[in-house]
Amino acid sequence: MIELGVPNSRLILAAEQTIYMVFVSLGIGTLIAVLLSVVLVLTNPGGILKNKYIYVVVNTVVNVIRSIPFIILMVFILPLTKMIVGTRIGTTAALVPLVVFIAPYLTRLFENSILEVNKGIIEAAQAMGASYFEIVRYFLLPEARGSLILSVTTGTIGLIGATAMAGAIGAGGVGNLALTYGYERLNFPLMLFTVVILIVFVQSIQTVGNYFSTKVRKH
Amino acid sequence: MIELGVPNSRLILAAEQTIYMVFVSLGIGTLIAVLLSVVLVLTNPGGILKNKYIYVVVNTVVNVIRSIPFIILMVFILPLTKMIVGTRIGTTAALVPLVVFIAPYLTRLFENSILEVNKGIIEAAQAMGASYFEIVRYFLLPEARGSLILSVTTGTIGLIGATAMAGAIGAGGVGNLALTYGYERLNFPLMLFTVVILIVFVQSIQTVGNYFSTKVRKH
Amino acid sequence: GGDDTGSAKKEITYSKSQGPYSELFEKGIKPILEKKGYKVTGKDMSDLLQADVALNEGEVDFNVEQHTAYMENFNKKQNGHLVALTPIPTVPAGIYAGSKSSLDQISDGAKVAVPNDAANTARCYALLQKVGWIKLNPEKDLSTVTQQDIIENPHHIQFTEMKSLNIPAVRGDFDFIVITGSIVYNANIDPSTALATEDILPHLLLQLVVLDKNKDAQWAKDIVSAYHSDEFKKYMGEHNNGLWYIPKDNQ
Amino acid sequence: MINFVNISKTFTVKRQKIKALQHVSLQISDGDIFGVIGFSGAGKSTLLRMVNALEIPTEGRMEVDGRDINALDFSELRKVRKKIGMIFQEFNLLESKSVYDNVAIPLILNHVDKKLIQKRVTELLSFVELSDKALAYPSQLSGGQKQRIGIARALANNPSILLCDEATSALDPETTESILQLLKRINKKLNITILIVTHEIHVIQSICNRVAVMEHGSVVETGTVLEVFSNPQQNMTKRFVQTVIPDEIPPSIVETLHDDVRNYRLLKIRFLGNNAKRNIVYYINTHYKVETNILFASVNELQQTVLGIFIVQVIGDDSEINQVISYIERNKIQWQEVVL
Amino acid sequence: MINFVNISKTFTVKRQKIKALQHVSLQISDGDIFGVIGFSGAGKSTLLRMVNALEIPTEGRMEVDGRDINALDFSELRKVRKKIGMIFQEFNLLESKSVYDNVAIPLILNHVDKKLIQKRVTELLSFVELSDKALAYPSQLSGGQKQRIGIARALANNPSILLCDEATSALDPETTESILQLLKRINKKLNITILIVTHEIHVIQSICNRVAVMEHGSVVETGTVLEVFSNPQQNMTKRFVQTVIPDEIPPSIVETLHDDVRNYRLLKIRFLGNNAKRNIVYYINTHYKVETNILFASVNELQQTVLGIFIVQVIGDDSEINQVISYIERNKIQWQEVVL
Ligand SMILES: Nc1ncnc2c1ncn2[C@@H]1O[C@H](COP(=O)(O)OP(=O)(O)OP(=O)(O)O)[C@@H](O)[C@H]1O
Ligand SMILES: Nc1ncnc2c1ncn2[C@@H]1O[C@H](COP(=O)(O)OP(=O)(O)OP(=O)(O)O)[C@@H](O)[C@H]1O
Ligand SMILES: [Mg+2]
Ligand SMILES: [Mg+2]
């Protein structure tokens, strides 16, 4: 085996950290994103709950967050991080900026997916007397799910990229290992190895995403 | 006025650099992404030009590139950069990694958008004897355009984030200004100011994107 | 840039970062060079590795951002041909207060922040060894040690390696922080509040670095002499508030 | 009671105003099966969509059970909508859900017990003869099968008003007939009000009791089906009625007539109700000195009333022919002369 | 020539095999207007989609103009497809394109000159009476308007084969008739072959020369329209034909008969062609000692041939009635006894 310059335990820890960060922030981020994207779709000028103010506010908040480079975002929200998880550093602390990063990103992707749902389906829902929540729950989300799954996939991969930078607040993870111990220390074997781990991650996520999306789109 | 610590000319230059990087790499990246996403959609297991090999290759290439943290990506492709633009540093050199970054990203977004096109439309195209190129040109892309526009919007905003990191190879730009002169120097007024510029950028792009997408989706 | 080593070369470029070294160069050295008729251009390169690649490729002429240890590592791994011409004033790393305000408050399980950037992690572990909190593997080169090389950690200190720039912002989350001078400088921390300061190893002194084949170029010599000039010494005398460690050559 | 009060609807396409509905007033009583016919683009769907507020009138007032549907707040509107089933012209099935789930969804929205849902869906699927497709997805169905799922879905909740937008357009006559009979049964049994928009006049013929005829966004004729069908007033109504109750001599017979040099007149005779049961033709043949030839005939039953239309060539002296005509008139049978 | 050679198609849904087509063999000659009818789900659309290889048979051979369409390479297939126009059951219009562009697209694909495109599209839109909707988008059209755009689009390229999948299902009878007449004209003028899949038998009645009847994926009856309509063999064909050419006594008349105590027989008489032009009823009334009552009658024309169906109550002595029957038989008129 090639000498990587870091012990295996370190690699395993990094992998665990990445998985932890990705899944927890993805989970929370997805929930927020579903909420926000639904709000955007419902309140937009062509939506069934047209509301200029809410739309503009959510749209702007999403844009503002999306505008801030992730590394700066992390610093900006340190106080928030402290408030929520009690510390500003480490893997758990990284969850806060990661969520703040991924939620508006997924919001945009989901918004696009949900907007593709056929207007006729929404009319069917309205005709059945569905509440707004029910329209979303039983009609919009299920009909968009093939596209939503791919959006989550795309988002997850973006999130892995962000976790690499979360090393800046001591979050660890494979991406950070690649950057600091691999890239910055010019440890090319490690860099390649960690990138390969990332590729395996991404490829698996994409494969799973494609599988479910295709399965669901078949009908 | 608040003291920003950098001259106005510097800010203007940075803005110019960002615009230059975003638009050039977006233009080239979009072309590549349209190509790749169309290849993915046509050759995928449910596609009309089903081809396992091409699909797996393109899909994997896209995933591999998407897996690599941008900063590492930049280093990996330095030789390519040198070959294409003759230099490895500066704004123009940054275009190469930016294109390599944005193209597979947009590919995923476009793929998702194009997959949403109603199967019946594709059948109509086939029944008319359209070639694969014509199916794409006259049916898939026009029918997906509302979603494609939003995808470009989302991609553009992701691209702005990447330009910030392109400062590592001396590309300049507003994001880099925010990171280096603002964040690294802990120059908060500048950081805020540059972030505001970024927000204005993003908000404008999103507004334009939403406008055209809604306009097109109305029918 | 370019590789023309002719004595006629008056336009020189360097890669520039947002740290004290570039700034010191701009304020203390550049005016001297300009008086000699040089046109000096800085190119913003926020990443030292990229800056070295650019230097190695001849896209810029020199930089003043690294110590010998880093440069040698670069030469080894990247097939580089960089040489150090002269040490320059360097800002030493220091231990600063986190939530604890003096070294003897070190307690079991204390939290300590350490920079995660390659150029500085080792320096900080060396400093921690100097104050007696840890013991490093004596067989390893002090300038490249990592966390794995700690062989004794009697206080069970929990190290958090993170981007050093962010450390000042989260000072309160640690008991102590270890940061390099450039961070102290950027964060406007008073260097005199350091609880301990590193003994700068010769290997860790910042250097004027150029490409091997340019080491005898007239412009290179002129930069070296500027760093050694009285004018610069005077400047340092007026502007050093305790931040800078000044190598003997420059004193 | 569904009450359209002076309803107008204008769409704007590229600055061009399209008057889809113009001052429509109509009343549909509880228990009616009310049919609306009209040419493509007449505004039928737009009219129907007013009832559950999928379309909002630009002018006028839409009343359902006495309440202005467009003045209701959303939760009240939802309550009203839950009592209205709708079959869409373009089905609007959920592609992501199986046939079973598509039919179940109105029940799920009504928080019906799972067991009951299963019972009801099974029942509905067997009504529309698609029990074997329960697990299929809409994209795996034929056009008519999709439509039947749409019908089952609309009936799931036992609505008190049923809106049918071309509910049988994709169905063959036999399936259409069985669906219509099903609707009729439901109408009888549960006294639900059914509003049917269609271009298939035989649908109206077969189950509606009242009908409105639309043209260019306006209602041009309205009344009971028998009134309108047996005696259409507007030209377009006549044309519509002709397609189910034709009343013209086939072209190849017309040709033969051109060579006929005898003295004759062509009488179009409408037998309605009891008149249709009497042997008028026999009587004429045996009591008058005329020769007759039936050139065209159609017999239909509308709402338990027989309507027979005959075109008879009556050959003979003018005076004899006139006697035949007065015989017809004496018997209060409608007739008119056909001029070729 | 369109030649279905022993074609089968099986779909698999959740491991369940659905035999949409089972050993179908059919030949459609150039210039035919060939109709396919059958209940919803019979396999009509699947059959039609074989012709331009939108569906690939699991078994059998699909020949178009003598070539196996599934053996062609893609560029040859495209050439064949360009000569085949198709009207889809679900329209499949491009939502992103205006009505004008939707109709223009086959022409654009054929690299037709811009000026010519404009001329042709304008012409087609006026054919389908939608000239005023040129700038509208599909979502702004009524169901029937969408279908008409689909028709215009299919005709744009002057195809030599036209596939119509329920091409008039969303149209009112008058628009249907005018579209059918248009198809007939094109068929005559350009000798194009038209394959019409429909559940509306009157469409077949009105323009087809040949017809196939499908049930459960198989062709159960085929022949000229006149053969099949005047003398349907299969039960389901009879049921279909009845819906356009009814041949039953209206229920309310049947009731009256129950109270009729006289000696009578009910004869269902079919007049075909020239027989229909003769005054048979008059002859009976004036030459035999029977009383007659026409209980039901319908007269239709199929392919320039008149088909009249009368149900006549013949009242009198058995011997007289028998004479009437032999008179009918002498004249080679089909009859059968109706038993209530
Ligand atoms: N959303 C819309 N935007 C613009 N015009 C519309 C819209 N919906 C309907 N129209 C127009 O309004 C008129 C009436 O349409 P409607 O759908 O009510 O007709 P319809 O009687 O149901 O016809 P069909 O029998 O063809 O379904 C048509 O001319 C149609 O083009
Ligand atoms: N893609 C598919 N997957 C599975 N089953 C299918 C698919 N397409 C059609 N079928 C089934 O094949 C049978 C024939 O369908 P087809 O669409 O040919 O019927 P049809 O005669 O056109 O009916 P309709 O008059 O209702 O349009 C149906 O039972 C249908 O459910
Ligand atoms: Mg309609
Ligand atoms: Mg069909």
mmCIF file of C-alpha atoms and ligand atoms in Angstrom, chain D residues 41 44-46 89 165-166 197, chain E residues 142-144, ligand 3:
data_model
loop_
_atom_site.group_PDB
_atom_site.id
_atom_site.type_symbol
_atom_site.label_atom_id
_atom_site.label_comp_id
_atom_site.label_asym_id
_atom_site.label_seq_id
_atom_site.Cartn_x
_atom_site.Cartn_y
_atom_site.Cartn_z
ATOM 1 C CA GLY D 41 -64.729 26.643 -28.160
ATOM 2 C CA LYS D 44 -68.729 25.045 -22.150
ATOM 3 C CA SER D 45 -65.696 24.131 -20.071
ATOM 4 C CA THR D 46 -65.280 27.683 -18.906
ATOM 5 C CA GLN D 89 -61.899 17.068 -19.950
ATOM 6 C CA ASP D 165 -66.608 17.964 -18.697
ATOM 7 C CA GLU D 166 -66.872 15.711 -21.734
ATOM 8 C CA VAL D 197 -70.876 19.573 -20.660
ATOM 9 C CA SER E 142 -60.328 24.522 -25.408
ATOM 10 C CA GLY E 143 -60.102 20.738 -25.718
ATOM 11 C CA GLY E 144 -61.552 20.670 -29.196
HETATM 12 MG MG MG F 3 -64.114 22.060 -23.180
#
